[in-house]
Amino acid sequence: MSRIKITFNRLKKKNETALIPYIMAGDPDLATTKTLILEMEKAGCDIIEIGAPFSDPLADGPTIQKAAIRSLQNHTSIADVLGLVADVRTTSKIPLILMTYYNLIFHYGEERFVNDAASAGLDGVILPDLPPEEATVLIPLAKKAGLDTIFLLAPTSTEDRIKLVCKVSQGFVYYVSLTGVTGARAGAVQSSIEESLKKIKAATDKPVAVGFGISTPAQASQIAHWGADGVIVGSALVKVIEEHVGTPELVVRAVEFARTLKQGVLAGHGN
Amino acid sequence: MSMPDKKGHYGIYGGKFAPETLMPALAELEAAYLAARKDREFTAELEFYNREFIGRPTPLYFARRLTDHLGGAKIYLKREDLCHTGAHKINNSLAQVLLAKRMGKTRVVAETGAGQHGVATATAAAMFGLDCEVYMGTDDVARQSLNVFRMKLLGTVVRPVDLGSKTLKDAINEAMRDWITNVANTHYVLGTVFGPHPFPMMVRDFQSVIGREARKQIMKFEGKLPDAMIACVGGGSNAMGLFHEFLEEPSIKMYGVEAGGLGIERGKHAARFAGGSLGVLQGSKTFILQDQDGQIELTHSVSAGLDYAAVGPEHAFYHDSGRIEYTYAVDEEAMEAFDLLSRLEGIIPALESAHAVAYCLKLAPTLGKDKVVIVNLSGSGDKDVMQVAKIKGVEL
Ligand SMILES: Cc1ncc(COP(=O)(O)O)c(C=O)c1O
């Protein structure tokens, strides 16, 4: 069983929602990313999403775009990110998921990628510009290597697409909470998420994690309350990192924020 | 052979590499386009606006002095520069805005490099009464300031994009992000034969009017098909617009001319077939300029409309099949052609089109006087005069 599956099963028994923070690898450097992963695990995070920077991240808002630019100043590559994963794996079992754009994987070579990723100890991959229709090469390769290919659903997804994505997605189904790109949003989360979650959960037994725009413990709490199996927080956390680049508090502040998010998620359950 | 296939593939190229949020919109667009294409009312309306608003058919003009000067093949210019707004771009913009209106969209967005596609979309949006926002890299805003002002006059909001290479590629990223966010009421008027399916097919079809007219015109003037055709290739829409009608005429040689910039060195050009490799960018699998890690490289060309890291997937297919030959002209050659055509024919070409003319200067003298060449003059140089003055060190 994959580490992602084991994690969701374990949390389910406790009636708990996973907190899945997203950080950009190499922002501002790979050593910091490693420390962040290990410290966030200690702070109660359940799964970590690691971004690999791409020059043209068309599904990302300004915060993650800027993080990619910071990371690309050191030319962080897919090979570097897999190196980081292997490094983390020497001491940690926390599930690690790579989120990036398809060209980097295509250019690396899909077969070479799944093999290198599996031996590094990566658990899953999310490619927002690769819909299932175009993933007919990657899906079987990843399956053979034991790497989960996680696909996304959005508020615009039709019934047919919900069925398709629920069928092919491995590890969990990623529900994009809003019609838009990544980026922190203030205020209440859209109430339509509750209904969408119900619809998706009716179509699959796989865990469903919700991301895009979720920025505060209160929002995370609400999403957990609505029955999500996981809450993904990216831009808001990346923003904390951005604000502390070059200062000694970067790790402490980011981890502190992740801890409050996990508390939010815990509070949301059973309300 | 009918391309693309149902999934939008041209052989191994093309496809629909788009975020999930857009997948339903792309399917909706494809269905709406396929229905409109078969609908007499839509096609009649489009023909009407092509004729009465754009001014089609555009002339196929025999360039006598250029022909004499080069001493080889007879050269005809397909005068897309005489389209309303000064370039072929409006053939596509107007049709897409008409389609958007039919789909019930109230707002359009577009990207632009040279500003021609932006102006064309702003124009069509004004004429049909839709809101319009155009994304444009800040480098292009600076070198095409005249077109920026034209768009504003037309009631369009111009959004400068100060990211990445600050040119066309980055404008496309931002336009896509806008579309992802506002997809419910917004149509994205992509300006070339690129992006996720159905854009490369739809834009090709809307531009194919160029080739259909050229066939009739050359048959009238010469009583035979041409021996060669030349067009510049940014994304590739004016080239595909001219070539598509003739792809199955094996006697015609076709040349696509990319931007050689300062020469084929990393970051100094936009000749995808000369310096690129297979990759996936902005919805499409095609030839792209990328580094060893798969990051998209910076590009350079004197012409903003050719200054782009990827090329339309159908071009990649015909590159591999050998049906179309791709070459490039460097900045300097394009500038020479720009000057020569202005002085010999009284036609100031767009810097993009000057790349096609530049290759014609090489090709025509190698062909006999009984041969016929058509050069696609995709746009007028009116938009470029300020930049050319600057390059020549002339104060206006
Ligand atoms: C006059 C003109 N020609 C050519 C191009 C290049 O585009 P395409 O290759 O799609 O025709 C542009 C793009 O802005 C243009 O303005």
XYZ file of C-alpha atoms and ligand atoms in Angstrom:
683
model
C 0.000 0.000 0.000
C 1.270 3.470 -0.829
C 2.360 5.808 1.927
C -0.375 8.225 0.836
C -3.031 5.553 1.247
C -1.655 4.442 4.594
C -1.760 8.021 5.826
C -5.357 8.615 4.775
C -6.421 5.257 6.274
C -4.749 6.060 9.551
C -6.383 9.502 9.713
C -9.755 8.119 8.764
C -9.684 5.793 11.747
C -9.141 8.823 13.955
C -11.813 10.766 12.038
C -9.152 13.343 11.196
C -8.518 15.463 8.108
C -5.042 15.603 6.588
C -3.207 18.893 6.451
C -1.165 19.076 3.269
C 1.134 22.094 3.060
C 2.702 23.100 -0.254
C 6.139 24.638 -0.437
C 8.378 25.396 -3.396
C 11.572 23.361 -3.489
C 14.611 25.587 -3.473
C 12.756 28.591 -2.075
C 15.033 30.123 -1.064
C 17.354 27.069 -1.140
C 17.132 23.276 -0.960
C 18.625 23.024 2.533
C 15.831 25.244 3.879
C 13.229 23.179 2.050
C 14.553 20.031 3.712
C 14.440 21.594 7.162
C 10.913 22.873 6.488
C 9.673 19.424 5.501
C 11.108 17.745 8.589
C 9.898 20.465 10.951
C 6.422 20.559 9.416
C 6.177 16.817 9.924
C 6.974 17.313 13.608
C 4.349 20.071 13.756
C 1.663 17.598 12.709
C 1.485 18.005 8.932
C 0.423 14.765 7.298
C 1.584 14.934 3.686
C 3.886 17.465 2.003
C 3.500 18.822 -1.485
C 6.763 19.995 -2.988
C 6.709 22.313 -5.961
C 9.369 22.158 -8.661
C 9.744 25.566 -10.289
C 8.750 26.063 -13.922
C 9.384 29.195 -15.952
C 5.752 29.389 -17.115
C 3.424 28.317 -14.299
C 0.093 29.148 -15.888
C -2.098 27.724 -13.120
C -0.333 29.769 -10.442
C -1.001 33.220 -9.062
C 1.679 35.813 -8.196
C 2.803 34.296 -4.857
C 3.826 30.925 -6.263
C 5.145 32.531 -9.451
C 7.498 34.592 -7.322
C 8.567 31.548 -5.316
C 9.388 29.794 -8.601
C 11.485 32.754 -9.687
C 13.390 32.678 -6.362
C 14.014 28.975 -6.765
C 15.038 29.262 -10.407
C 17.756 31.707 -9.406
C 19.547 28.554 -8.223
C 18.408 26.589 -11.296
C 16.493 24.080 -9.179
C 15.774 21.124 -11.456
C 13.705 17.940 -11.290
C 16.910 16.050 -10.510
C 17.566 18.414 -7.602
C 14.058 17.897 -6.236
C 14.384 14.118 -6.453
C 17.717 14.457 -4.654
C 15.942 16.389 -1.925
C 13.284 13.681 -1.645
C 15.920 10.966 -1.311
C 17.636 13.037 1.347
C 14.438 13.508 3.371
C 13.691 9.792 3.020
C 16.806 8.850 4.991
C 15.051 10.065 8.142
C 11.342 10.495 7.410
C 8.394 8.487 6.187
C 6.053 11.420 5.563
C 4.337 11.113 2.157
C 5.877 13.474 -0.385
C 4.125 14.652 -3.519
C 5.700 16.581 -6.357
C 3.633 19.320 -7.945
C 4.958 20.828 -11.129
C 4.229 21.339 -14.825
C 4.274 18.628 -17.412
C 7.058 19.957 -19.619
C 9.646 19.368 -16.890
C 8.613 15.719 -16.561
C 8.292 15.248 -20.308
C 11.716 16.743 -20.834
C 13.254 14.612 -18.071
C 11.682 11.577 -19.735
C 8.540 10.026 -18.302
C 9.940 6.539 -17.790
C 13.178 7.805 -16.339
C 11.178 10.130 -14.097
C 8.884 7.509 -12.573
C 11.817 5.198 -11.947
C 14.026 7.864 -10.395
C 11.085 9.239 -8.405
C 10.196 5.826 -7.022
C 13.752 5.050 -6.014
C 14.102 8.473 -4.382
C 11.003 7.707 -2.321
C 8.546 10.127 -3.902
C 4.940 9.059 -3.414
C 2.889 10.999 -5.908
C 2.851 13.590 -8.627
C 0.416 16.403 -9.483
C 0.652 18.081 -12.875
C -2.028 20.741 -13.240
C -1.524 21.084 -17.000
C -1.765 17.366 -17.681
C -5.390 16.211 -17.827
C -6.077 12.446 -17.840
C -6.665 12.537 -21.602
C -3.016 13.423 -22.201
C -1.612 11.187 -19.461
C -2.002 7.868 -21.235
C 1.758 7.298 -21.228
C 2.460 8.524 -17.706
C -0.382 6.722 -15.899
C 0.678 3.118 -16.635
C 4.364 3.933 -16.132
C 3.643 5.530 -12.760
C 1.410 2.670 -11.722
C 4.147 0.154 -12.447
C 6.639 2.188 -10.432
C 4.203 2.606 -7.537
C 3.904 6.361 -7.942
C 0.450 7.888 -7.426
C -0.760 10.154 -10.228
C -3.123 12.662 -8.660
C -5.587 14.453 -10.947
C -7.667 17.529 -10.320
C -11.314 18.481 -10.399
C -12.616 22.035 -10.492
C -15.917 23.823 -9.901
C -16.355 23.806 -13.684
C -15.943 20.015 -14.014
C -18.888 18.240 -15.618
C -20.406 14.961 -14.347
C -18.491 13.057 -17.029
C -15.217 14.582 -15.982
C -15.900 13.898 -12.297
C -16.322 10.239 -13.201
C -13.202 10.206 -15.360
C -10.953 11.928 -12.825
C -12.263 9.864 -9.904
C -11.475 6.746 -11.867
C -7.907 7.581 -12.882
C -6.699 9.598 -9.913
C -4.507 7.604 -7.536
C -3.800 8.427 -3.880
C -6.523 11.041 -3.701
C -8.628 13.362 -5.827
C -7.548 17.000 -5.765
C -10.509 19.363 -5.715
C -9.683 22.920 -6.807
C -11.868 24.982 -4.489
C -12.373 27.941 -6.795
C -12.502 28.919 -10.440
C -9.099 30.524 -10.706
C -5.372 30.195 -10.193
C -3.527 29.549 -6.939
C -3.304 32.381 -4.440
C -4.465 33.222 -0.939
C -8.011 34.582 -0.704
C -9.349 36.470 2.279
C -12.797 35.977 3.790
C -15.049 32.962 3.816
C -14.474 30.029 1.491
C -17.120 29.440 -1.160
C -20.101 27.559 0.205
C -20.405 25.639 -3.069
C -17.416 23.565 -1.924
C -19.621 21.587 0.443
C -21.909 20.498 -2.355
C -19.060 19.741 -4.745
C -17.436 17.571 -2.088
C -20.648 15.614 -1.684
C -20.887 15.100 -5.421
C -17.315 13.893 -5.720
C -17.585 11.649 -2.671
C -20.677 10.085 -4.178
C -18.600 9.202 -7.235
C -15.607 7.686 -5.449
C -14.326 6.079 -2.262
C -10.926 7.670 -2.789
C -9.933 10.465 -0.413
C -10.674 13.997 -1.620
C -8.366 16.868 -0.721
C -9.294 20.490 -1.288
C -6.831 23.187 -2.306
C -6.369 26.572 -4.040
C -7.091 29.732 -2.093
C -7.278 28.247 1.394
C -5.259 30.589 3.579
C -6.357 30.646 7.217
C -6.938 28.136 10.023
C -10.620 29.163 10.026
C -10.966 28.374 6.329
C -9.108 25.078 6.776
C -11.431 24.273 9.631
C -14.502 24.933 7.488
C -13.269 22.697 4.670
C -12.535 19.895 7.145
C -15.965 20.353 8.629
C -17.515 19.881 5.202
C -15.970 16.448 5.014
C -12.769 16.873 3.029
C -10.171 14.171 3.661
C -7.379 16.667 3.174
C -6.831 20.404 3.145
C -4.048 21.800 0.971
C -2.513 25.178 1.774
C 0.004 26.655 -0.642
C 0.182 30.378 -1.355
C -0.548 31.506 2.214
C 2.363 29.423 3.491
C 4.644 30.399 0.609
C 3.819 34.015 1.468
C 5.084 33.513 5.036
C 8.288 32.096 3.573
C 8.552 35.039 1.169
C 8.181 37.500 4.035
C 11.014 35.863 5.933
C 13.507 35.121 3.190
C 16.953 36.061 4.437
C 15.925 36.120 8.091
C 16.720 33.490 10.740
C 13.016 33.114 11.615
C 11.929 31.728 8.253
C 11.599 28.115 9.368
C 10.102 28.912 12.772
C 7.477 31.232 11.301
C 6.475 28.920 8.475
C 6.218 25.927 10.789
C 4.266 27.922 13.339
C 1.779 28.849 10.615
C 1.517 25.217 9.496
C 0.820 24.221 13.109
C -2.070 26.685 13.378
C -3.467 25.323 10.122
C -3.370 21.796 11.507
C -5.150 23.020 14.615
C -7.768 24.562 12.377
C -8.261 21.301 10.555
C -8.566 19.413 13.851
C -11.089 21.915 15.172
C -13.195 21.548 12.042
C -13.853 17.920 12.635
C -16.876 16.779 14.563
C -18.169 20.345 14.930
C -5.889 13.222 -44.459
C -7.915 15.251 -42.033
C -6.176 16.839 -39.110
C -6.306 17.138 -36.219
C -7.705 13.881 -34.839
C -10.592 13.961 -32.366
C -8.311 14.783 -29.456
C -6.660 17.625 -31.290
C -3.450 15.823 -32.205
C -1.426 16.444 -35.346
C 0.574 13.233 -35.351
C 2.526 13.415 -32.090
C 1.909 17.165 -31.749
C -0.885 19.351 -30.431
C -3.349 18.078 -27.842
C -5.048 19.687 -24.912
C -2.577 20.241 -22.075
C -4.809 22.488 -20.033
C -5.805 22.824 -16.379
C -8.988 21.006 -15.414
C -10.818 24.313 -14.927
C -10.530 24.961 -18.660
C -11.225 21.454 -19.942
C -15.020 21.890 -19.974
C -14.668 25.334 -21.606
C -12.454 23.886 -24.323
C -14.996 21.153 -24.998
C -17.787 23.727 -25.070
C -15.788 25.904 -27.449
C -15.081 23.007 -29.764
C -18.744 22.012 -29.876
C -19.834 25.609 -30.466
C -17.273 26.061 -33.221
C -18.157 22.818 -34.998
C -21.845 23.741 -34.883
C -21.185 27.300 -36.101
C -19.040 26.040 -38.964
C -22.014 24.085 -40.259
C -24.517 26.850 -39.634
C -25.364 28.873 -42.755
C -26.320 31.871 -40.688
C -22.935 31.998 -38.965
C -20.915 31.487 -42.133
C -22.978 34.058 -44.010
C -22.523 36.568 -41.208
C -18.793 35.923 -41.148
C -18.564 36.368 -44.911
C -20.468 39.603 -44.629
C -18.087 41.059 -42.050
C -15.048 39.746 -43.890
C -16.176 41.647 -46.959
C -17.746 44.776 -45.523
C -15.716 45.320 -42.373
C -12.295 43.774 -43.001
C -12.325 44.618 -46.683
C -11.808 41.136 -48.112
C -10.789 39.855 -50.536
C -7.366 41.423 -50.143
C -5.461 41.939 -53.398
C -2.884 39.532 -54.722
C -0.523 42.120 -56.064
C 2.170 41.565 -58.678
C 5.339 43.190 -57.358
C 6.829 44.211 -60.694
C 9.756 46.308 -59.490
C 10.819 43.769 -56.887
C 10.566 41.021 -59.511
C 12.706 43.003 -61.960
C 15.179 43.894 -59.245
C 15.728 40.254 -58.302
C 15.663 39.005 -61.895
C 14.064 35.640 -61.158
C 10.608 34.320 -60.376
C 7.522 36.518 -60.612
C 6.639 37.716 -57.130
C 3.098 38.234 -55.941
C 2.250 39.744 -52.568
C -0.868 38.650 -50.732
C -1.866 41.982 -49.254
C -3.057 41.108 -45.749
C -1.612 44.465 -44.740
C -4.692 45.962 -46.384
C -7.077 44.240 -43.995
C -8.824 46.647 -41.656
C -6.465 47.255 -38.697
C -3.445 46.396 -40.835
C -2.800 42.685 -40.522
C -4.244 39.201 -41.068
C -4.933 38.936 -37.342
C -8.421 40.337 -37.702
C -9.543 37.384 -39.862
C -9.298 35.284 -36.733
C -10.242 37.869 -34.103
C -13.449 38.901 -35.773
C -14.542 35.305 -36.290
C -13.754 34.333 -32.704
C -15.532 37.352 -31.268
C -18.547 36.540 -33.419
C -18.416 32.992 -32.066
C -18.028 34.234 -28.485
C -21.094 36.387 -28.902
C -23.015 33.429 -30.256
C -21.916 31.459 -27.185
C -23.368 34.151 -24.936
C -20.029 35.434 -23.640
C -19.941 39.089 -22.662
C -16.222 39.556 -22.332
C -13.139 38.603 -24.313
C -9.471 38.560 -23.378
C -6.483 38.264 -25.654
C -2.705 38.242 -25.606
C -0.674 40.257 -28.013
C 2.951 40.555 -29.074
C 3.208 43.073 -31.880
C -0.110 44.504 -30.777
C -1.787 43.550 -34.047
C -3.810 40.741 -32.547
C -4.670 42.973 -29.615
C -5.826 45.772 -31.891
C -7.793 43.345 -34.052
C -9.537 41.832 -31.032
C -10.190 45.265 -29.524
C -11.686 46.303 -32.847
C -13.961 43.281 -33.165
C -15.000 43.614 -29.521
C -15.876 47.273 -30.045
C -17.846 46.464 -33.175
C -19.814 43.633 -31.533
C -20.163 45.367 -28.166
C -18.177 43.022 -25.917
C -15.831 44.019 -23.098
C -12.187 43.417 -23.935
C -8.923 43.154 -22.017
C -5.586 42.560 -23.691
C -2.414 41.258 -22.016
C 0.901 42.435 -23.381
C 4.484 41.986 -22.182
C 6.087 45.203 -20.953
C 8.909 44.901 -23.524
C 6.302 44.802 -26.263
C 4.327 47.649 -24.714
C 7.482 49.726 -25.055
C 8.282 48.812 -28.647
C 4.686 48.847 -29.939
C 3.375 51.864 -28.060
C 1.313 53.014 -31.025
C -0.754 49.839 -30.937
C -1.170 50.139 -27.180
C -2.742 53.534 -27.688
C -4.920 52.236 -30.522
C -6.315 49.545 -28.243
C -7.099 52.129 -25.607
C -8.878 54.289 -28.177
C -10.971 51.257 -29.039
C -12.131 50.969 -25.447
C -9.931 48.039 -24.473
C -8.079 47.739 -21.195
C -4.415 46.943 -21.847
C -2.734 44.971 -19.067
C 1.080 45.135 -19.157
C 2.753 41.879 -18.062
C 6.060 42.417 -16.318
C 6.965 38.748 -15.891
C 9.451 36.319 -17.441
C 10.601 37.433 -20.862
C 8.045 40.290 -20.793
C 6.921 39.369 -24.294
C 4.267 37.265 -26.012
C 4.765 34.066 -23.999
C 4.158 35.839 -20.732
C 1.139 37.641 -22.150
C -0.328 34.232 -23.051
C 0.260 32.968 -19.492
C -1.616 35.936 -18.064
C -4.448 35.713 -20.581
C -4.842 32.029 -19.711
C -4.885 32.849 -15.994
C -7.590 35.415 -16.662
C -9.574 32.870 -18.639
C -9.163 30.288 -15.850
C -10.586 32.828 -13.422
C -13.396 34.295 -15.529
C -14.292 31.370 -17.748
C -18.017 31.630 -17.031
C -18.539 34.864 -18.984
C -15.259 35.186 -20.875
C -13.872 33.821 -24.126
C -10.139 33.766 -24.730
C -9.386 34.953 -28.272
C -6.061 33.221 -28.852
C -4.250 34.932 -31.693
C -2.446 32.174 -33.516
C -2.527 28.467 -34.423
C -1.369 27.517 -30.963
C -2.609 26.617 -27.487
C -4.849 23.726 -26.508
C -7.237 22.134 -29.000
C -9.475 23.436 -30.591
C -7.529 26.695 -30.981
C -4.928 25.553 -33.552
C -7.673 24.067 -35.733
C -10.130 26.906 -35.323
C -7.605 29.679 -35.955
C -6.273 27.813 -39.000
C -9.785 27.532 -40.402
C -10.537 31.204 -39.834
C -7.249 32.215 -41.499
C -7.663 29.830 -44.432
C -9.620 32.491 -46.246
C -6.190 33.856 -47.252
C -5.293 30.755 -49.237
C -8.753 30.293 -50.742
C -8.634 33.796 -52.153
C -5.044 33.430 -53.315
C -5.919 30.294 -55.295
C -8.639 32.075 -57.256
C -6.502 35.137 -57.770
C -3.396 33.363 -59.008
C -5.463 31.190 -61.347
C -6.950 34.371 -62.779
C -3.613 36.127 -63.228
C -1.359 33.246 -64.173
C -3.716 30.454 -65.128
C -1.700 28.087 -62.957
C -0.732 27.392 -59.388
C 2.334 29.103 -57.935
C 5.644 27.261 -57.652
C 6.475 28.492 -54.187
C 4.937 30.271 -51.214
C 6.622 32.092 -48.384
C 5.227 33.265 -45.059
C 6.719 34.305 -41.744
C 6.029 32.046 -38.757
C 5.434 33.379 -35.263
C 2.806 31.029 -33.898
C 2.130 30.307 -37.527
C -1.347 31.601 -38.316
C -0.677 33.706 -41.398
C 1.496 30.917 -42.799
C -1.102 28.245 -42.122
C -3.781 30.573 -43.463
C -2.021 30.783 -46.814
C -0.616 27.241 -46.997
C -3.544 25.168 -45.808
C -5.502 25.468 -49.034
C -2.498 24.175 -51.022
C -1.044 21.441 -48.796
C -2.189 18.748 -51.166
C -0.675 20.396 -54.233
C 2.694 18.648 -54.319
C 4.146 20.925 -56.998
C 4.106 23.927 -54.652
C 7.082 24.416 -52.378
C 6.277 26.077 -49.076
C 8.634 28.015 -46.868
C 7.991 29.125 -43.312
C 10.375 31.825 -42.120
C 11.113 32.089 -38.408
C 12.895 34.871 -36.575
C 16.652 34.332 -36.490
C 17.073 37.349 -34.218
C 20.760 38.027 -33.609
C 21.703 34.527 -34.762
C 21.040 30.965 -33.595
C 22.453 31.221 -30.101
C 20.658 30.574 -26.832
C 18.268 33.379 -25.969
C 19.084 35.423 -29.065
C 16.513 34.168 -31.550
C 13.073 32.617 -31.962
C 13.782 29.936 -34.593
C 12.127 26.944 -32.956
C 12.951 24.536 -35.749
C 16.584 25.631 -35.821
C 17.228 25.644 -32.076
C 14.262 23.981 -30.392
C 13.168 20.546 -29.286
C 10.004 18.649 -28.468
C 8.128 19.915 -25.437
C 4.812 21.047 -24.016
C 3.960 24.693 -23.510
C 0.705 26.566 -22.993
C -1.556 23.720 -23.966
C 0.271 22.218 -26.889
C 2.965 19.636 -27.613
C 5.316 21.096 -30.189
C 8.809 22.428 -30.892
C 9.890 24.806 -28.176
C 12.994 26.681 -27.152
C 14.012 25.258 -23.784
C 17.126 24.695 -21.728
C 18.620 21.438 -20.466
C 16.109 21.298 -17.587
C 13.015 21.975 -19.699
C 12.705 25.619 -18.651
C 11.491 27.869 -21.445
C 14.251 30.029 -22.861
C 14.198 33.728 -23.500
C 13.814 34.707 -27.125
C 14.774 37.683 -29.207
C 13.551 39.153 -32.454
C 13.347 42.648 -33.845
C 9.707 41.808 -34.556
C 7.508 41.362 -31.513
C 5.073 39.131 -33.418
C 7.706 36.456 -34.064
C 9.391 36.715 -30.674
C 8.014 33.551 -29.149
C 9.402 30.279 -27.766
C 6.936 27.829 -29.335
C 5.375 27.178 -32.720
C 1.949 25.904 -33.755
C 1.660 22.090 -33.553
C 0.478 21.665 -37.138
C 3.666 23.358 -38.306
C 5.686 20.879 -36.256
C 3.858 18.082 -38.036
C 4.601 19.471 -41.499
C 8.166 20.153 -40.474
C 8.656 16.467 -39.747
C 6.784 15.317 -42.830
C 8.848 17.664 -44.965
C 5.787 19.225 -46.558
C 6.811 22.677 -45.386
C 10.419 23.783 -45.235
C 11.376 26.052 -42.348
C 14.130 28.569 -42.482
C 14.886 31.801 -40.694
C 15.863 35.389 -41.351
C 17.979 37.314 -38.858
C 17.084 40.828 -37.685
C 19.466 42.456 -40.121
C 18.054 40.609 -43.130
C 14.529 41.526 -42.111
C 15.515 45.187 -41.792
C 17.066 45.141 -45.278
C 13.920 43.592 -46.726
C 11.834 46.172 -44.877
C 13.769 48.987 -46.558
C 13.839 47.376 -49.975
C 10.125 46.665 -50.214
C 9.312 50.159 -49.012
C 11.442 51.777 -51.693
C 10.760 49.430 -54.584
C 7.058 48.828 -54.165
C 5.733 51.645 -52.024
C 4.667 49.119 -49.425
C 6.056 49.358 -45.905
C 5.768 45.818 -44.527
C 5.374 44.778 -40.908
C 8.707 43.673 -39.472
C 7.177 40.191 -39.157
C 6.270 40.102 -42.852
C 9.710 41.503 -43.698
C 11.110 38.116 -42.612
C 9.112 36.458 -45.401
C 10.267 39.104 -47.863
C 13.863 38.532 -46.714
C 13.669 34.882 -47.694
C 12.056 35.827 -51.003
C 15.125 37.955 -51.750
C 17.181 34.767 -51.494
C 14.790 32.410 -53.234
C 13.409 34.362 -56.209
C 16.767 34.915 -57.973
C 17.401 31.139 -57.902
C 14.180 30.440 -59.792
C 13.519 30.974 -63.515
C 11.443 33.848 -64.814
C 8.635 31.442 -65.656
C 8.225 30.586 -61.982
C 5.724 32.216 -59.645
C 6.155 32.926 -55.935
C 3.525 34.172 -53.500
C 4.740 36.006 -50.415
C 2.261 36.511 -47.612
C 2.466 40.140 -46.622
C 0.860 39.478 -43.267
C 0.783 43.063 -42.063
C 1.562 46.688 -42.569
C 4.659 48.355 -41.160
C 2.759 51.368 -39.912
C 2.988 49.995 -36.374
C 6.768 49.596 -36.714
C 7.876 52.991 -37.976
C 8.677 54.341 -34.508
C 10.787 51.309 -33.662
C 12.541 51.343 -37.012
C 13.339 55.032 -36.552
C 14.821 54.184 -33.169
C 16.935 51.374 -34.634
C 18.169 53.737 -37.346
C 18.924 56.371 -34.732
C 16.415 58.825 -36.197
C 14.658 61.226 -33.814
C 11.001 61.747 -34.691
C 1.881 41.369 -39.114
C 2.116 40.090 -38.390
N 2.596 39.046 -39.065
C 2.857 37.876 -38.458
C 2.656 37.706 -37.114
C 3.009 36.396 -36.508
O 1.926 35.594 -36.162
P 1.508 34.322 -36.993
O 2.727 33.479 -37.172
O 0.485 33.672 -36.173
O 0.981 34.770 -38.291
C 2.147 38.761 -36.353
C 1.917 38.608 -34.914
O 1.723 39.483 -34.166
C 1.871 39.982 -37.018
O 1.400 41.037 -36.351
